[in-house]
XYZ file of C-alpha atoms in Angstrom:
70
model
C 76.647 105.098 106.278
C 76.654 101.265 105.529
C 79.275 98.882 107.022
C 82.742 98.150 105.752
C 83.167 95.859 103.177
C 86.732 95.145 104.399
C 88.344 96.204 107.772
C 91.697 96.451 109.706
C 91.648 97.185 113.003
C 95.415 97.948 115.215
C 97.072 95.799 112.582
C 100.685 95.057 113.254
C 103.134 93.544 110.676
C 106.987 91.664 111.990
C 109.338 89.814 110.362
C 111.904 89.093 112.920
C 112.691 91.917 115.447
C 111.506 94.093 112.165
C 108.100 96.003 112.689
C 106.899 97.045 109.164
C 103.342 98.005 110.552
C 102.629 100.238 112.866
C 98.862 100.052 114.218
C 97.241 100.000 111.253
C 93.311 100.977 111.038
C 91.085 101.779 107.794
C 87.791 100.884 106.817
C 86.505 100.039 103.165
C 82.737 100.875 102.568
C 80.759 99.967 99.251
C 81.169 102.928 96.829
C 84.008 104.385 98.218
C 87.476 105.001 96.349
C 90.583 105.269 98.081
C 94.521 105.266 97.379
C 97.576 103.490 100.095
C 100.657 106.398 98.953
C 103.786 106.057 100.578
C 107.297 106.430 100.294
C 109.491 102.717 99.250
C 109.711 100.365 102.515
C 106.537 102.623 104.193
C 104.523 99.031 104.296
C 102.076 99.733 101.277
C 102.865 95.960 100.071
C 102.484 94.217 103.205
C 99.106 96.319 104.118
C 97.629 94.973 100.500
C 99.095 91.316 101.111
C 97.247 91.369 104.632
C 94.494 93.085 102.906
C 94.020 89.851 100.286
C 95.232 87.389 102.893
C 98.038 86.420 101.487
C 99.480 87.522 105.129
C 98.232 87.100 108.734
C 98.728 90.060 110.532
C 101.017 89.690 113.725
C 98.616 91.059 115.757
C 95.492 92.921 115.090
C 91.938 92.081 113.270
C 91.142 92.024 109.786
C 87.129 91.699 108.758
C 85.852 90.871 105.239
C 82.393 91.031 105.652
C 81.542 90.842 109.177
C 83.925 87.588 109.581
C 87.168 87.654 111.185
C 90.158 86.826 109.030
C 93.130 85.221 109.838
């Protein structure tokens, strides 16, 4: 198995006293296909903003690469 391209690790998402994310953990390895489903307001949006870094997690690790994001 080869290492993730992309990971999140116990990401958490606020705004405010609002939690949108919930611990959120995945790994993204070359080759692999995968699909974020949800129902509206379940935090798909937010997970692919933190995803491109267009958003710093509240708390929690994102990895592109081997190198920590913001």
């Amino acid at each position: 198995m080869s290492a993730p391209v992309l990971s999140l690790n116990g990401v958490n998402q606020s705004f405010g006293p609002i939690q949108i994310l919930f611990d959120v953990s995945m790994a993204l390895r070359p080759g692999e296909v995968h699909a974020l489903i949800g129902e509206n307001g379940a935090g798909k949006s937010t997970t692919m903003k933190i995803m491109s870094g267009d958003l710093a997690p509240t708390t929690g690790e994102v990895r592109l690469d081997h190198q920590f994001g913001p």
